[in-house]
Coordinates of C-alpha atoms and ligand atoms in Angstrom, one line a residue:
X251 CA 58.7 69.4 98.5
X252 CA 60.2 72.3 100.5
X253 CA 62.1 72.0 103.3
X254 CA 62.4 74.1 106.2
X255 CA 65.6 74.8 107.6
X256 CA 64.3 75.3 111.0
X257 CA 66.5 76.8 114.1
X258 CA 64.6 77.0 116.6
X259 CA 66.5 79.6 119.3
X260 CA 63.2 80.4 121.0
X261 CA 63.2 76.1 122.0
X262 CA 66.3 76.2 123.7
X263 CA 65.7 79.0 126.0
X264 CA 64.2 77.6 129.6
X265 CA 61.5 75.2 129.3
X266 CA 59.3 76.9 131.1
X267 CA 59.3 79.5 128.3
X268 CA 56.4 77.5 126.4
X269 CA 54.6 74.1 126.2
X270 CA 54.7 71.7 123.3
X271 CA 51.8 72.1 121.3
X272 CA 50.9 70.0 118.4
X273 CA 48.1 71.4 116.0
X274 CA 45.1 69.8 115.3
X275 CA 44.1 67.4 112.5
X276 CA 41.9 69.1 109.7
X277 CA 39.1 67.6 108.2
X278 CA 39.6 68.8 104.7
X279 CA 41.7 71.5 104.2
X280 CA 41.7 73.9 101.7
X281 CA 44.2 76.7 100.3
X282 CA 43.1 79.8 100.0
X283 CA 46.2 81.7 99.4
X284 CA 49.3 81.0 99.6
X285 CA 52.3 84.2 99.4
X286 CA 54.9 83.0 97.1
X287 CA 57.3 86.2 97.3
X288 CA 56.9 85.9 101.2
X289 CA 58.2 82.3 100.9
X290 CA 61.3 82.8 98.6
X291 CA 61.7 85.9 101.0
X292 CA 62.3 83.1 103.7
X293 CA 63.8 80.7 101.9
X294 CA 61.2 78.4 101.3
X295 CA 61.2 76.3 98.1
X296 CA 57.7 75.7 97.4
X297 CA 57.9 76.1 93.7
X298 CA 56.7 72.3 93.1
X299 CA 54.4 72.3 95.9
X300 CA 50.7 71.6 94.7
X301 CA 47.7 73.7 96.7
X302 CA 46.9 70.2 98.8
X303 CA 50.5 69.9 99.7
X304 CA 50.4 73.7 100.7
X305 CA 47.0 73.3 102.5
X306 CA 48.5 70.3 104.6
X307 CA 50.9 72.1 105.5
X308 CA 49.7 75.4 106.4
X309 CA 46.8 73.6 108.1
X310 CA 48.9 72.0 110.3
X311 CA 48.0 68.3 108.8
X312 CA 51.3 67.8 108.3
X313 CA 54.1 69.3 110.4
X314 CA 57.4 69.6 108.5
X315 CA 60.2 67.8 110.1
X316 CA 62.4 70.0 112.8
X317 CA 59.1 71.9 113.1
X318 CA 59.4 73.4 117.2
X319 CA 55.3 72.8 117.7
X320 CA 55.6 75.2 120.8
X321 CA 53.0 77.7 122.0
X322 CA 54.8 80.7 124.1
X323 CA 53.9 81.3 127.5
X324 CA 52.7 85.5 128.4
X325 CA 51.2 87.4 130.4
X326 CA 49.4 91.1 129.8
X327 CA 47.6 94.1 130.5
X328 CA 44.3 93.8 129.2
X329 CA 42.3 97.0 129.0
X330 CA 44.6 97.7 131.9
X331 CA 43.8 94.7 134.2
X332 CA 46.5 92.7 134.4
X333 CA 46.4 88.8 133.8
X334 CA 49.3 86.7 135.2
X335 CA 48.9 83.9 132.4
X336 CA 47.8 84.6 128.8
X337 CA 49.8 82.5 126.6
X338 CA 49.2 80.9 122.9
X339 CA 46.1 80.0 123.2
X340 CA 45.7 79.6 119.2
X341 CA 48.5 79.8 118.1
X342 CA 51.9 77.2 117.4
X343 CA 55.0 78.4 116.8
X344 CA 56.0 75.9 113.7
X345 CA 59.6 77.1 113.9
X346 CA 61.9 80.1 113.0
X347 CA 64.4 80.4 109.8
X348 CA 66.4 82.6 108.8
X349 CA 65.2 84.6 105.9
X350 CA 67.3 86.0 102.3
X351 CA 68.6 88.9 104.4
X352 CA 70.3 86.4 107.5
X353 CA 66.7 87.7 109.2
X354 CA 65.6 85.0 111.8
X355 CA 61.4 84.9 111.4
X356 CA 59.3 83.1 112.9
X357 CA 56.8 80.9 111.6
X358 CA 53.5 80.6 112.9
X359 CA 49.6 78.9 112.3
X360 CA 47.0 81.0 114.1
X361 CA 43.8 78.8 114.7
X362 CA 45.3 75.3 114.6
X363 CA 43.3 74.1 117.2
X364 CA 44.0 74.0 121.8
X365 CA 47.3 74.6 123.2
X366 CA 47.9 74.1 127.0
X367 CA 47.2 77.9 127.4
X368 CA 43.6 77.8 125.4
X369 CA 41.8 78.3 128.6
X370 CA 38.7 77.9 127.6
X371 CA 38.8 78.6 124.2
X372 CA 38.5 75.6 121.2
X373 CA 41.9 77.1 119.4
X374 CA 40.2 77.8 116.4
X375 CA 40.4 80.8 114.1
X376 CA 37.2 81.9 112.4
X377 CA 37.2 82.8 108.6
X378 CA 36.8 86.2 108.7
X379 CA 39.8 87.4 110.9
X380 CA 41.7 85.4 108.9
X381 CA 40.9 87.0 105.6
X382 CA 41.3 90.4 107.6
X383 CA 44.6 89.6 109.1
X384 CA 46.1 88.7 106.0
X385 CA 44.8 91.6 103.7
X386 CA 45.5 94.0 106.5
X387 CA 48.9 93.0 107.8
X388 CA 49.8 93.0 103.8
X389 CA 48.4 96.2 103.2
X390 CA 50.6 97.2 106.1
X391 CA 54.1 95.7 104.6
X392 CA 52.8 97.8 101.4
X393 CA 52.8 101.0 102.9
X394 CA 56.4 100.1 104.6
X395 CA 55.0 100.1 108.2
X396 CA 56.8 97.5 110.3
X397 CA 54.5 94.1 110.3
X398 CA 53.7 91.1 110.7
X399 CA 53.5 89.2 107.3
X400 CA 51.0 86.4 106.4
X401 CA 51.9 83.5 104.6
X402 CA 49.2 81.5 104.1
X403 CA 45.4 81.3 104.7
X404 CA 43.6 77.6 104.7
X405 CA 40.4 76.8 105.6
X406 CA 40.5 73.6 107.5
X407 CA 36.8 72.6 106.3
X408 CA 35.5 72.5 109.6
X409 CA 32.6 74.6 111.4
X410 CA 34.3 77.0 114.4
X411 CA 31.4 77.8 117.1
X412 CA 31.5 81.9 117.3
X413 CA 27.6 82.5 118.6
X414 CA 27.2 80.8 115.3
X415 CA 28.6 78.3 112.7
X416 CA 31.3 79.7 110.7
X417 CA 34.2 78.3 108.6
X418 CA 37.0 77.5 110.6
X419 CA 40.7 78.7 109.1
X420 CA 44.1 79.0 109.5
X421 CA 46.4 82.0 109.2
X422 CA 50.5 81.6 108.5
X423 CA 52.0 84.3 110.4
X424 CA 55.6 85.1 110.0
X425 CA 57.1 87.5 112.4
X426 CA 60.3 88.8 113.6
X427 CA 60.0 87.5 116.6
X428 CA 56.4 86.8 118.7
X429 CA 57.9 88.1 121.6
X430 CA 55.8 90.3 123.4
X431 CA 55.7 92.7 126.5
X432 CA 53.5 90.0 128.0
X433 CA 56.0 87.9 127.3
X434 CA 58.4 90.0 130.3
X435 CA 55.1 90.3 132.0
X436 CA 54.7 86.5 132.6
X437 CA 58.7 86.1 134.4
X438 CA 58.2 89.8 136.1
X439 CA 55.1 88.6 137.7
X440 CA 56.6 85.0 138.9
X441 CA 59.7 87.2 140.4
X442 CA 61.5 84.8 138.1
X443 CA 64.4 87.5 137.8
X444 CA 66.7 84.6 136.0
X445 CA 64.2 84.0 133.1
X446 CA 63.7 87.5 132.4
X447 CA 67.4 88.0 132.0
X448 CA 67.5 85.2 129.6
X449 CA 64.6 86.9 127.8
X450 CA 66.6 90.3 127.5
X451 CA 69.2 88.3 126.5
X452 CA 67.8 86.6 123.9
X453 CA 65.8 89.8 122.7
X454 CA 68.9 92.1 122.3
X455 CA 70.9 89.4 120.4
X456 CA 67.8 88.8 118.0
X457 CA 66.7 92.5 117.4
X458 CA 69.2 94.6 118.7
X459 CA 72.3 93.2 118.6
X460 CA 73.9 97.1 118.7
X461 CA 73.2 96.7 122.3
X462 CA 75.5 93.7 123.2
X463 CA 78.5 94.9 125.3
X464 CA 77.0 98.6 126.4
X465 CA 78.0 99.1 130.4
X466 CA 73.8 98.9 131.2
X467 CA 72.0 97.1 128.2
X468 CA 68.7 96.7 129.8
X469 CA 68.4 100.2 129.9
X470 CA 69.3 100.5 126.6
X471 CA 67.1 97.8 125.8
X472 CA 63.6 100.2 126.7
X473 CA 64.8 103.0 125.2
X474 CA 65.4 101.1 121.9
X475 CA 62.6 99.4 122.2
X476 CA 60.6 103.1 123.0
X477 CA 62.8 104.5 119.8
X478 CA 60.8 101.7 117.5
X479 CA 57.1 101.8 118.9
X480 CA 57.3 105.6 118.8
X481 CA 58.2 104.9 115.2
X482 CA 55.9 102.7 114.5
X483 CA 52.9 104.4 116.3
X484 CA 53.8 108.0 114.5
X485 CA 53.3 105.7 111.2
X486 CA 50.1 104.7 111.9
X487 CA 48.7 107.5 112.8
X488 CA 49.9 108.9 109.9
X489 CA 47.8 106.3 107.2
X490 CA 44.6 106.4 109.6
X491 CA 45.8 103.1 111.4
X492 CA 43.8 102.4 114.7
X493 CA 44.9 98.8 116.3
X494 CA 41.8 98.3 118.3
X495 CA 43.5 96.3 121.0
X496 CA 46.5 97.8 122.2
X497 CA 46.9 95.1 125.1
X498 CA 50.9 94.8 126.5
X499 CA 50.8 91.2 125.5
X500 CA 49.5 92.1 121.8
X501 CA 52.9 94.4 121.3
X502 CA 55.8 93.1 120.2
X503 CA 59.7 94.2 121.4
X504 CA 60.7 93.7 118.0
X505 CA 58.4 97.1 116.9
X506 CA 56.3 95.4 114.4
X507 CA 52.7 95.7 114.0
X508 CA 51.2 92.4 115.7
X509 CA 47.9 91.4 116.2
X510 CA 45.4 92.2 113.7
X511 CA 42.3 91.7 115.7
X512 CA 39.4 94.6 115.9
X513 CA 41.7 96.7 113.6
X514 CA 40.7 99.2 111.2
X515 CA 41.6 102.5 109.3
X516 CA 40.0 105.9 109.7
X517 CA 37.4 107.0 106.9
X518 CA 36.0 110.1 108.0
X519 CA 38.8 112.2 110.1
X520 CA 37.7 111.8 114.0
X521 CA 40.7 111.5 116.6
X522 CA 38.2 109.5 119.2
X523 CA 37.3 107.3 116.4
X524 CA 36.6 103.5 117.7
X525 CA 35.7 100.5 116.0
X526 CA 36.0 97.5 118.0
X527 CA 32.9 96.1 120.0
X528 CA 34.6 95.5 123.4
X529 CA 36.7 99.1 123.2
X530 CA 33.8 101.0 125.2
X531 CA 35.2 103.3 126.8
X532 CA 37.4 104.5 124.0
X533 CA 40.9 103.2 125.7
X534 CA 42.4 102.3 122.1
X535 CA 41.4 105.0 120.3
X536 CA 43.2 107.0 117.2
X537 CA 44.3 109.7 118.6
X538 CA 44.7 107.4 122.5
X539 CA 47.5 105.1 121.2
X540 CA 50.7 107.1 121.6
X541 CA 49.8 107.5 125.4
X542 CA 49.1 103.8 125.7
X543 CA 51.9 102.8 123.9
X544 CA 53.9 105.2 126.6
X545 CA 52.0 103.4 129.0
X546 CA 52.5 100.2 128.0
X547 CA 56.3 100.7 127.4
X548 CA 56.2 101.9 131.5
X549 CA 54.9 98.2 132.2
X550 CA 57.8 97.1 130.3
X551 CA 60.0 98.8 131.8
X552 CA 59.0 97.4 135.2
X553 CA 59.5 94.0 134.5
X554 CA 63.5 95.1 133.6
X555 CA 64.2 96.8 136.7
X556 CA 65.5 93.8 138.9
X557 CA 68.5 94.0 135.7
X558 CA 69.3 97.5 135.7
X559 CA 71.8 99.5 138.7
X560 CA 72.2 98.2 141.9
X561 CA 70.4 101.6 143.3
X562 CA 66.6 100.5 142.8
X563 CA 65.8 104.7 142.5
X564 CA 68.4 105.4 139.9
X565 CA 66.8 102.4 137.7
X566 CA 63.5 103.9 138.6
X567 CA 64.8 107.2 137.6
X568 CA 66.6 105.8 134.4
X569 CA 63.3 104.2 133.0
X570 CA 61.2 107.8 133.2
X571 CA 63.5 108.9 131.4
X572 CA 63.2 106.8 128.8
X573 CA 59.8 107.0 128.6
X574 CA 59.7 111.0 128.3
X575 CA 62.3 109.8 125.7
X576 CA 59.4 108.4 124.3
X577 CA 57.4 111.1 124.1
X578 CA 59.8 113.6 122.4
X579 CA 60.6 111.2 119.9
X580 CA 57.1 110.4 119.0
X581 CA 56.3 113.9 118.7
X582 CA 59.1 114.8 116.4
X583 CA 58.2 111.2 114.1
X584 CA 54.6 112.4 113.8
X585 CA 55.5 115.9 113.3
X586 CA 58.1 114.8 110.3
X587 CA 55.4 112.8 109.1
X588 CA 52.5 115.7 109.1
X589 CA 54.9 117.6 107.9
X590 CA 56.1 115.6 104.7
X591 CA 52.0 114.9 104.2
X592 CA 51.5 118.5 103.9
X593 CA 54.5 119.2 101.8
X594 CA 56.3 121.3 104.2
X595 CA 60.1 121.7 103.7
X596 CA 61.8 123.0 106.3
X597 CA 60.8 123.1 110.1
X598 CA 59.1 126.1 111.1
X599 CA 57.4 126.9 114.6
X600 CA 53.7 127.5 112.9
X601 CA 53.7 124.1 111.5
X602 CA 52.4 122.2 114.4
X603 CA 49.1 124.7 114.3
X604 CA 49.0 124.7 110.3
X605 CA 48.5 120.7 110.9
X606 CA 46.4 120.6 113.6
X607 CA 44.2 123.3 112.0
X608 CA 43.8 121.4 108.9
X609 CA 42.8 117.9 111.3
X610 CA 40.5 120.3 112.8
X611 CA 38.9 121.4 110.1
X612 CA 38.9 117.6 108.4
X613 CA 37.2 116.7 111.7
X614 CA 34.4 119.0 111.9
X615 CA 33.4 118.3 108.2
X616 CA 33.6 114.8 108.3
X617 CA 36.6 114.8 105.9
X618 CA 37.8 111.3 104.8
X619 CA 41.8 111.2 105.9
X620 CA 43.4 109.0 103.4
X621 CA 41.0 111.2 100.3
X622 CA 42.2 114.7 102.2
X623 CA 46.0 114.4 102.1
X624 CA 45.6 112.9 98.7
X625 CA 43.7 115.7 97.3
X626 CA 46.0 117.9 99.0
X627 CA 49.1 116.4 97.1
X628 CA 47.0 117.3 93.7
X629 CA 46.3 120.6 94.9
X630 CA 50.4 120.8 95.7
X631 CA 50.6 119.9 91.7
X632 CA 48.9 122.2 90.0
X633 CA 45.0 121.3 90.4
X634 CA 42.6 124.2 91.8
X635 CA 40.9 124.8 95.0
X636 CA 38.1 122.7 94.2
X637 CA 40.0 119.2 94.3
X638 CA 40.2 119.5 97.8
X639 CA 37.5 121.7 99.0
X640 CA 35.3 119.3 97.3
X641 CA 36.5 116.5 100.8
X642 CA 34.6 119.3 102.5
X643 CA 31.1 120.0 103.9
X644 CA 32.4 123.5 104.4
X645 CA 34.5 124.2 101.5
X646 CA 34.4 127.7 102.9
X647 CA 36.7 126.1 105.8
X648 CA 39.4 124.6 103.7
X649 CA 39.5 127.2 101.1
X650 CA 40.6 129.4 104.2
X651 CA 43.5 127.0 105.5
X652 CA 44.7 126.7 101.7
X653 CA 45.6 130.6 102.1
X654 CA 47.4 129.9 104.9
X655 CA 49.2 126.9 103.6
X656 CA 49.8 128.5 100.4
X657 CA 51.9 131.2 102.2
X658 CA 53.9 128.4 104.4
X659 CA 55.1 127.0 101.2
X660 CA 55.8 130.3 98.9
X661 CA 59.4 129.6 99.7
X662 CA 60.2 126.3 98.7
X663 CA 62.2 125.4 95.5
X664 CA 60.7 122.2 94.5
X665 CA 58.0 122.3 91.7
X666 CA 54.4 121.6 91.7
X667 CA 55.2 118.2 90.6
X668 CA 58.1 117.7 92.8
X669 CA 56.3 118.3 95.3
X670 CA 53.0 116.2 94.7
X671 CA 55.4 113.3 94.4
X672 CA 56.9 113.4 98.2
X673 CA 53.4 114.1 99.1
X674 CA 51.9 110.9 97.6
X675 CA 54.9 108.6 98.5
X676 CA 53.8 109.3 102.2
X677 CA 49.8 110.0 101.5
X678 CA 48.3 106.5 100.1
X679 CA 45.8 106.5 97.3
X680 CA 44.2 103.2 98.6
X681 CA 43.9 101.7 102.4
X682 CA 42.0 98.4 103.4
X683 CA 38.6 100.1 104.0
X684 CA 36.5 98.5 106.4
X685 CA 33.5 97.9 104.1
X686 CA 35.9 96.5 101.4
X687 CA 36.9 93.9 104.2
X688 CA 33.6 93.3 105.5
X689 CA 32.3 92.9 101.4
X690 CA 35.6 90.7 100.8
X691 CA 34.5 88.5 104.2
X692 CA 31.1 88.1 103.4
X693 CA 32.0 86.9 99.5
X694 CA 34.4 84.4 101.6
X695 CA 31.7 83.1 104.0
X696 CA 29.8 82.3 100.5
X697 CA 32.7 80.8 99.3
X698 CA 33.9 83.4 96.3
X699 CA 37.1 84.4 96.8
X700 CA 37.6 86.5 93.9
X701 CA 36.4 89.9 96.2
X702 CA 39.4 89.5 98.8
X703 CA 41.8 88.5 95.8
X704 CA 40.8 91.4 93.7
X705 CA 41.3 94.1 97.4
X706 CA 44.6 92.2 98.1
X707 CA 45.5 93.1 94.6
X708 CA 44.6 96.9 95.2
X709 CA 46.7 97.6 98.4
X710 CA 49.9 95.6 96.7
X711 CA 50.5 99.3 95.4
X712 CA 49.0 102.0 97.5
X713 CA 50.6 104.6 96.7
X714 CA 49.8 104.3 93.2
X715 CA 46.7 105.6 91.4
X716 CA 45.7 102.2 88.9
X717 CA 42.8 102.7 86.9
X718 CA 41.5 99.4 87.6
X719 CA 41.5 100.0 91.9
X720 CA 40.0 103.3 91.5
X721 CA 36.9 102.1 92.6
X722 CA 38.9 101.2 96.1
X723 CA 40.3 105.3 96.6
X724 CA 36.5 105.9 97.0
X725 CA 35.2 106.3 100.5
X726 CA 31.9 104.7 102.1
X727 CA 28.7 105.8 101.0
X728 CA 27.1 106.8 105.5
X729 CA 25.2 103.9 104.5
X730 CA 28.0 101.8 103.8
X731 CA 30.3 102.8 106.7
X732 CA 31.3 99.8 109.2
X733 CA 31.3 101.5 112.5
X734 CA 32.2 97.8 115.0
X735 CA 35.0 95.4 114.2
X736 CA 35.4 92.3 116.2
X737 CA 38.0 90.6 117.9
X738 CA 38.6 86.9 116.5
X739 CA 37.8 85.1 119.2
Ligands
LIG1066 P1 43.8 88.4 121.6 O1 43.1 89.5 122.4 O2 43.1 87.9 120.4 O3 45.2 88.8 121.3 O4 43.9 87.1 122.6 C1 44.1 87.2 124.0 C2 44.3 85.8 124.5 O5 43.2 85.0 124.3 C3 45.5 85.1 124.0 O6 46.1 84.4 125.1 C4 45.0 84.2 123.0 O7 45.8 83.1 122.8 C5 43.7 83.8 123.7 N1 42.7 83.3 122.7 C6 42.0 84.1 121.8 N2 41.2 83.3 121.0 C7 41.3 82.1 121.4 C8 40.7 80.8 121.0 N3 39.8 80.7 120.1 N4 41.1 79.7 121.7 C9 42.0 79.8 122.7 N5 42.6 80.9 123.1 C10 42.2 82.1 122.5
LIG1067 MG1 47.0 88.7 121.1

């Protein structure tokens, strides 16, 4: 049986940090998958281990030894209302270890029943966000986007109480770190300037140890931490990613992708697009998330301010700057990217109107995103007109912008097949739709597992056509399109 060589840094910071948190007993627990290549990633030797052992473990049944069993204390912004204490509520932190590549991760089961910050909530994790969490925060590792990974997915064989009786699971999250904005949040709004210099601390030495030593590392601390969400937000865009619940305490300092709650891709092109059932007004929608994220990143700031100079306005002054920091460097990521999607060498001034033209057009004939840029990349080799006017309700529209782009790229050296294959390396063939979740879910809730086996097979290799996923590069029938996600709780 495996052990973990735990080291457990987060523990050792303040105690008033977390709580200790044990997980719950479960009934009868059952693996449902378990990531080998994720575990030898961490050094985990469960080579031997049978499925029960695995599901006691990754149930929480049966905590390895040195485990931490902490849940982390945080604060946030929800939907822009702040909340003082937020916390794990269902979630404990088993432990971190350090992974092949000296990495520290953390180790973590989502839905392993009450923690001292579970409110009112039973701790529990639902089936279905569990299956969508792991295929999704996968699916995100596959097309190289900073994530969260998931390790394992048990059911624990009891009933959860959603406004009905569903299967109750557990998700294995492993993550860089599970620090958060919130986390900052919770010391900033306590005035507890000494914990949120330990914090810093700990967060430059764990993710951006370049930092250690510079004459004003706090500062340098947003700005790096702006550098990687602008990153990471220009990436989602780019693949069709909207988070659904852009919240400061569900975005982590360490840049990764965290939280896979009301999440979902974009089928047909629409920059307002919304899935989840409690977004009404549209705050966390596509085209919305670079602005929150900038907003966000402000609220971070905030909390970092009783650390920076001794002159309160030149701190003040310091942080805007990092934030418009933010901005350029999101624009230029997502311009890169749109450009490299397109197949554009070279930067010229038009570009930004050649992409936005194309979005337009995509968005006024319904166009499917992830099925446009791919047809475009055929279109780039060699095939005619038709391959992509064919995405079109008004092939009339898209036969016009091909002239255009035609000209943009008249100069470049590369050939047709050159150039398809930079296209497709950053244009996926296959995304986690959300009706092949939602069909994946509801074979789960009947207890066939084979549907969300066979989709987590398909988005290993996304940018790859495979004959047998070509069934998941197809887009929703109007009938079949899942317009509401919900959050797991
Ligand atoms: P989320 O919006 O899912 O990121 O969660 C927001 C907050 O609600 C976090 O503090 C969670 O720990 C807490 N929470 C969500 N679901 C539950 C649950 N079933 N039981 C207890 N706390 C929960
Ligand atoms: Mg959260």
């Amino acid at each position: 049986m495996a052990v973990f060589a735990f080291d457990n840094s987060y523990q050792r910071l303040p105690e008033r940090f977390y709580r200790p948190a044990s997980p719950a007993a479960a009934r009868a627990p059952r693996l449902i998958r378990f990531n080998a290549a994720l575990a030898e990633e961490l050094n985990l030797d469960f080579a031997r281990a049978s499925d029960e052992e695995l599901a006691a473990i990754f149930s929480g049944n049966s905590l390895p030894e040195g485990a931490a069993a902490i849940a982390m204390a945080y604060a946030g912004h929800q939907f822009g209302n702040f909340v003082p204490q937020l916390g794990d509520g269902r979630a404990i932190l088993m432990g971190e270890v350090v992974d092949r590549d000296g990495q520290r991760r953390d180790i973590q089961l989502k839905g392993a029943g009450v923690t001292p910050f579970s409110r009112n909530g039973d701790g529990r994790a639902a089936l279905g966000p569990v299956l969508r969490e792991y295929l999704v925060s996968e699916a995100m590792q596959a097309l190289g986007i900073p994530t969260t990974r998931a390790l394992a997915a048990v059911l624990t064989g009891e009933a959860v109480h959603r406004e009905t009786k569903l299967p109750g699971a557990v998700l294995t999250r492993v993550a860089s770190s599970h620090i958060r904005i919130g986390t900052f949040q919770f010391f900033a709004a306590r005035g507890d300037d000494e914990a949120i210099k330990a914090l810093a601390d700990h967060v430059i030495a764990r993710h951006y140890p370049e930092l250690e030593g510079l004459e004003q590392p706090y500062l340098a601390l947003v700005n790096a931490v702006a550098a990687r969400q602008a990153d990471l937000v220009a990436r989602w865009l780019s693949v069709g990613f909207i988070h659904g619940v852009m919240n400061t305490d569900n975005m982590a300092v360490s840049g990764e992708t965290i939280d896979f709650g009301p999440c979902a891709f974009l089928d047909e092109y629409d920059p307002r697009k919304v899935f989840s059932s409690i977004d009404q007004r549209g705050r966390y929608a596509y085209a919305n998330q670079p602005g929150i994220a900038q907003w966000n990143l402000a609220r971070f700031a905030e909390t970092l301010l009783p650390l920076m100079a001794a002159r309160e306005e030149e701190s003040v002054e310091a942080a805007n700057a990092a934030l418009t920091e933010f901005g350029r460097l999101f624009q230029a990521r997502w311009l890169d990217l749109f450009r490299t999607k397109l197949g554009l060498v070279g930067e010229e001034e038009a570009d930004l109107d050649l992409i936005n033209s194309l979005l337009k057009s995509m968005q006024d004939s319904e166009a499917d995103f992830t099925r446009t840029f791919r047809a475009l990349g055929k279109v780039a080799g060699g095939a005619g007109d038709p391959v992509l006017e064919a995405e079109f309700a008004d092939p009339i529209g898209a036969g016009d912008w091909l002239r255009r782009w035609r000209l943009r790229i008249e100069d470049d050296l590369r050939t047709p097949e050159e150039r398809q294959v930079a296209m497709e390396a950053v244009n996926p063939a296959v995304i986690p739709r959300n009706h092949r979740i939602e069909e994946a879910i509801q074979a789960g809730l009947a207890g066939d597992f084979t549907v969300f086996e066979r989709l987590h097979a398909a988005l290993q290799s996304p940018y790859a056509e495979i004959p047998e996923f070509a069934a998941y590069q197809e887009k929703p029938a109007v009938e079949e399109r899942v317009e509401r996600t919900f959050c797991g709780t």
